[in-house]
Amino acid sequence: MISNSPVGTTDMMNSFACSTDKQEIVLNIATIPQYRLDAEQLALALHSYGFACTIHTGSMEQFKGDWRLESDLILFSLIQDRDEELRRYDMYATMSEHLEPFSQAKVRWMMQKIAVSPHIADRKQVLDEVERFLVTEHLMFSLSQKPVETAYLPTVRGLSFNSQGWVNLRHIWFPSKGMK
């Protein structure tokens, strides 16, 4: 579901919706079968702004191919684990591969600043700059964020998580019936 978006409708979308020239704009959305429903919801939302969307789905292997690069929008998800800095860096580095030359050079230049900085605060600041640039230039849209919590029984002991949020199975244990 498209909700809780940190990015509202863009100026481009609003000006198009207010335009007297209501010529429909066709957009191609590339995604994988697991996100087909999300792509359909996105297409429905964009339709109210005058966009006609065609959804193309393919396997993960096909998704890595050229057809996704020929699309106007690429719909994917990112699981942000406890190492948010690394996930954002990876995402922006991957996205930079699909940008036009000027934007690609700018993002890569900022990414290089992150790679050589020894200070967490400086790296976070530049990551925020990269995100602002991508959003401002309409190159990235965050449609929703879905926080996930880990649930477990209160009898589980030794529970710890690695940087990806996975349970370290070597350390968990269950008390015997007499220890409760």
mmCIF file of C-alpha atoms in Angstrom:
data_model
loop_
_atom_site.group_PDB
_atom_site.id
_atom_site.type_symbol
_atom_site.label_atom_id
_atom_site.label_comp_id
_atom_site.label_asym_id
_atom_site.label_seq_id
_atom_site.Cartn_x
_atom_site.Cartn_y
_atom_site.Cartn_z
ATOM 1 C CA MET A 1 0.000 0.000 0.000
ATOM 2 C CA ILE A 2 1.260 3.442 -0.833
ATOM 3 C CA SER A 3 1.093 5.307 2.451
ATOM 4 C CA ASN A 4 3.101 7.300 4.976
ATOM 5 C CA SER A 5 5.146 8.714 2.144
ATOM 6 C CA PRO A 6 7.964 11.009 3.253
ATOM 7 C CA VAL A 7 7.806 12.516 -0.221
ATOM 8 C CA GLY A 8 4.577 14.187 -1.243
ATOM 9 C CA THR A 9 3.356 14.752 -4.752
ATOM 10 C CA THR A 10 5.942 16.523 -6.816
ATOM 11 C CA ASP A 11 5.605 20.002 -8.279
ATOM 12 C CA MET A 12 5.692 18.336 -11.699
ATOM 13 C CA MET A 13 2.695 16.140 -10.822
ATOM 14 C CA ASN A 14 0.757 19.032 -9.297
ATOM 15 C CA SER A 15 1.382 21.325 -12.258
ATOM 16 C CA PHE A 16 0.340 18.555 -14.620
ATOM 17 C CA ALA A 17 -2.864 17.957 -12.635
ATOM 18 C CA CYS A 18 -3.686 21.692 -12.805
ATOM 19 C CA SER A 19 -2.817 21.995 -16.490
ATOM 20 C CA THR A 20 -5.545 22.740 -18.996
ATOM 21 C CA ASP A 21 -3.737 20.526 -21.535
ATOM 22 C CA LYS A 22 -4.777 17.118 -20.238
ATOM 23 C CA GLN A 23 -2.822 15.033 -22.713
ATOM 24 C CA GLU A 24 -2.106 11.696 -21.067
ATOM 25 C CA ILE A 25 1.519 10.776 -20.344
ATOM 26 C CA VAL A 26 2.422 7.107 -20.685
ATOM 27 C CA LEU A 27 4.815 5.631 -18.120
ATOM 28 C CA ASN A 28 6.374 2.162 -18.084
ATOM 29 C CA ILE A 29 6.861 0.646 -14.628
ATOM 30 C CA ALA A 30 9.327 -2.231 -14.185
ATOM 31 C CA THR A 31 9.115 -4.518 -11.156
ATOM 32 C CA ILE A 32 9.223 -8.140 -10.049
ATOM 33 C CA PRO A 33 6.108 -10.317 -9.593
ATOM 34 C CA GLN A 34 6.175 -9.918 -5.797
ATOM 35 C CA TYR A 35 5.580 -6.158 -6.199
ATOM 36 C CA ARG A 36 2.985 -6.359 -8.968
ATOM 37 C CA LEU A 37 0.172 -5.355 -6.585
ATOM 38 C CA ASP A 38 2.196 -2.370 -5.346
ATOM 39 C CA ALA A 39 2.858 -1.380 -8.966
ATOM 40 C CA GLU A 40 -0.867 -1.589 -9.730
ATOM 41 C CA GLN A 41 -1.643 0.655 -6.747
ATOM 42 C CA LEU A 42 1.018 3.112 -7.890
ATOM 43 C CA ALA A 43 -0.408 3.102 -11.429
ATOM 44 C CA LEU A 44 -3.886 3.769 -10.036
ATOM 45 C CA ALA A 45 -2.602 6.685 -7.942
ATOM 46 C CA LEU A 46 -0.720 8.144 -10.926
ATOM 47 C CA HIS A 47 -3.775 7.784 -13.150
ATOM 48 C CA SER A 48 -5.529 10.531 -11.177
ATOM 49 C CA TYR A 49 -2.670 12.855 -12.221
ATOM 50 C CA GLY A 50 -3.104 11.978 -15.890
ATOM 51 C CA PHE A 51 -0.490 9.263 -16.206
ATOM 52 C CA ALA A 52 -1.288 6.012 -18.012
ATOM 53 C CA CYS A 53 0.974 3.292 -16.679
ATOM 54 C CA THR A 54 1.991 0.014 -18.212
ATOM 55 C CA ILE A 55 3.437 -2.481 -15.742
ATOM 56 C CA HIS A 56 6.175 -4.860 -16.829
ATOM 57 C CA THR A 57 7.126 -7.670 -14.455
ATOM 58 C CA GLY A 58 10.023 -10.038 -14.756
ATOM 59 C CA SER A 59 12.037 -12.470 -12.679
ATOM 60 C CA MET A 60 14.962 -11.249 -10.596
ATOM 61 C CA GLU A 61 17.301 -12.313 -13.412
ATOM 62 C CA GLN A 62 15.240 -10.411 -15.995
ATOM 63 C CA PHE A 63 15.064 -7.441 -13.611
ATOM 64 C CA LYS A 64 18.842 -7.170 -13.787
ATOM 65 C CA GLY A 65 18.661 -6.882 -17.588
ATOM 66 C CA ASP A 66 18.207 -3.970 -19.956
ATOM 67 C CA TRP A 67 14.384 -3.908 -20.017
ATOM 68 C CA ARG A 68 14.312 -2.362 -16.563
ATOM 69 C CA LEU A 69 16.649 0.398 -17.720
ATOM 70 C CA GLU A 70 14.249 1.233 -20.546
ATOM 71 C CA SER A 71 11.426 1.825 -18.048
ATOM 72 C CA ASP A 72 10.359 5.209 -16.760
ATOM 73 C CA LEU A 73 9.955 3.954 -13.191
ATOM 74 C CA ILE A 74 11.598 1.061 -11.379
ATOM 75 C CA LEU A 75 9.612 -0.200 -8.397
ATOM 76 C CA PHE A 76 11.638 -2.093 -5.813
ATOM 77 C CA SER A 77 12.007 -2.356 -2.077
ATOM 78 C CA LEU A 78 14.910 -2.009 0.259
ATOM 79 C CA ILE A 79 15.146 -3.629 3.634
ATOM 80 C CA GLN A 80 17.006 -1.285 5.903
ATOM 81 C CA ASP A 81 18.667 -3.276 8.624
ATOM 82 C CA ARG A 82 20.586 -1.993 11.617
ATOM 83 C CA ASP A 83 23.442 -0.848 9.377
ATOM 84 C CA GLU A 84 21.433 1.951 7.770
ATOM 85 C CA GLU A 85 24.524 3.773 6.526
ATOM 86 C CA LEU A 86 25.733 0.772 4.527
ATOM 87 C CA ARG A 87 22.243 0.065 3.090
ATOM 88 C CA ARG A 88 21.799 3.659 1.957
ATOM 89 C CA TYR A 89 25.298 3.731 0.472
ATOM 90 C CA ASP A 90 24.618 0.497 -1.443
ATOM 91 C CA MET A 91 21.246 1.749 -2.661
ATOM 92 C CA TYR A 92 22.574 5.097 -3.910
ATOM 93 C CA ALA A 93 25.606 3.437 -5.532
ATOM 94 C CA THR A 94 23.307 0.999 -7.345
ATOM 95 C CA MET A 95 20.912 3.774 -8.371
ATOM 96 C CA SER A 96 23.796 5.827 -9.754
ATOM 97 C CA GLU A 97 24.359 3.121 -12.363
ATOM 98 C CA HIS A 98 20.968 3.992 -13.888
ATOM 99 C CA LEU A 99 21.226 7.779 -13.997
ATOM 100 C CA GLU A 100 22.011 10.058 -16.898
ATOM 101 C CA PRO A 101 25.695 11.143 -17.041
ATOM 102 C CA PHE A 102 25.462 14.486 -15.168
ATOM 103 C CA SER A 103 23.454 13.057 -12.248
ATOM 104 C CA GLN A 104 25.574 9.921 -12.209
ATOM 105 C CA ALA A 105 28.773 11.966 -11.920
ATOM 106 C CA LYS A 106 27.323 14.134 -9.154
ATOM 107 C CA VAL A 107 26.113 11.147 -7.103
ATOM 108 C CA ARG A 108 29.411 9.292 -7.597
ATOM 109 C CA TRP A 109 31.348 12.382 -6.503
ATOM 110 C CA MET A 110 29.269 12.570 -3.307
ATOM 111 C CA MET A 111 29.617 8.813 -2.765
ATOM 112 C CA GLN A 112 33.403 9.155 -2.984
ATOM 113 C CA LYS A 113 33.263 11.765 -0.193
ATOM 114 C CA ILE A 114 31.393 9.220 1.939
ATOM 115 C CA ALA A 115 33.866 6.435 1.189
ATOM 116 C CA VAL A 116 36.879 8.433 2.396
ATOM 117 C CA SER A 117 35.320 10.114 5.434
ATOM 118 C CA PRO A 118 36.342 8.690 8.812
ATOM 119 C CA HIS A 119 33.502 10.493 10.628
ATOM 120 C CA ILE A 120 30.023 8.982 10.979
ATOM 121 C CA ALA A 121 28.325 12.384 11.218
ATOM 122 C CA ASP A 122 30.006 13.590 8.010
ATOM 123 C CA ARG A 123 29.037 10.409 6.143
ATOM 124 C CA LYS A 124 25.423 10.733 7.312
ATOM 125 C CA GLN A 125 25.329 14.369 6.208
ATOM 126 C CA VAL A 126 26.537 13.470 2.707
ATOM 127 C CA LEU A 127 24.110 10.520 2.495
ATOM 128 C CA ASP A 128 21.331 12.999 3.315
ATOM 129 C CA GLU A 129 22.665 15.318 0.566
ATOM 130 C CA VAL A 130 22.596 12.459 -1.952
ATOM 131 C CA GLU A 131 19.015 11.652 -0.985
ATOM 132 C CA ARG A 132 17.955 15.315 -1.235
ATOM 133 C CA PHE A 133 19.537 15.564 -4.671
ATOM 134 C CA LEU A 134 17.815 12.399 -5.936
ATOM 135 C CA VAL A 135 14.437 13.496 -4.562
ATOM 136 C CA THR A 136 14.757 17.118 -5.726
ATOM 137 C CA GLU A 137 15.708 15.990 -9.230
ATOM 138 C CA HIS A 138 12.759 13.536 -9.262
ATOM 139 C CA LEU A 139 15.114 10.593 -9.606
ATOM 140 C CA MET A 140 13.954 8.790 -6.463
ATOM 141 C CA PHE A 141 10.599 8.600 -4.717
ATOM 142 C CA SER A 142 10.024 6.901 -1.377
ATOM 143 C CA LEU A 143 6.500 5.571 -1.620
ATOM 144 C CA SER A 144 6.203 3.973 1.793
ATOM 145 C CA GLN A 145 8.087 2.769 4.794
ATOM 146 C CA LYS A 146 6.976 -0.315 6.662
ATOM 147 C CA PRO A 147 8.817 -0.839 9.936
ATOM 148 C CA VAL A 148 8.979 -4.474 10.989
ATOM 149 C CA GLU A 149 9.346 -5.601 14.568
ATOM 150 C CA THR A 150 10.701 -8.944 15.674
ATOM 151 C CA ALA A 151 8.317 -10.866 17.933
ATOM 152 C CA TYR A 152 9.446 -13.675 20.195
ATOM 153 C CA LEU A 153 8.195 -15.606 23.198
ATOM 154 C CA PRO A 154 9.198 -14.243 26.623
ATOM 155 C CA THR A 155 10.724 -17.643 27.486
ATOM 156 C CA VAL A 156 13.459 -17.245 24.859
ATOM 157 C CA ARG A 157 16.796 -16.364 26.470
ATOM 158 C CA GLY A 158 20.099 -15.122 25.035
ATOM 159 C CA LEU A 159 18.360 -13.330 22.193
ATOM 160 C CA SER A 160 20.648 -11.042 20.174
ATOM 161 C CA PHE A 161 20.584 -9.690 16.640
ATOM 162 C CA ASN A 162 23.330 -9.142 14.093
ATOM 163 C CA SER A 163 23.649 -5.994 11.960
ATOM 164 C CA GLN A 164 21.119 -7.348 9.437
ATOM 165 C CA GLY A 165 18.547 -7.908 12.203
ATOM 166 C CA TRP A 166 18.857 -11.704 12.105
ATOM 167 C CA VAL A 167 18.744 -13.678 15.362
ATOM 168 C CA ASN A 168 22.068 -15.182 16.398
ATOM 169 C CA LEU A 169 20.944 -18.800 16.785
ATOM 170 C CA ARG A 170 24.133 -19.907 18.566
ATOM 171 C CA HIS A 171 23.244 -17.957 21.683
ATOM 172 C CA ILE A 172 19.520 -18.517 22.188
ATOM 173 C CA TRP A 173 18.279 -20.998 24.753
ATOM 174 C CA PHE A 174 15.105 -21.995 26.537
ATOM 175 C CA PRO A 175 14.973 -22.445 30.311
ATOM 176 C CA SER A 176 13.998 -25.853 31.636
ATOM 177 C CA LYS A 177 10.577 -26.125 33.229
ATOM 178 C CA GLY A 178 12.108 -25.877 36.705
ATOM 179 C CA MET A 179 13.879 -22.538 36.001
ATOM 180 C CA LYS A 180 10.807 -20.510 35.066
#
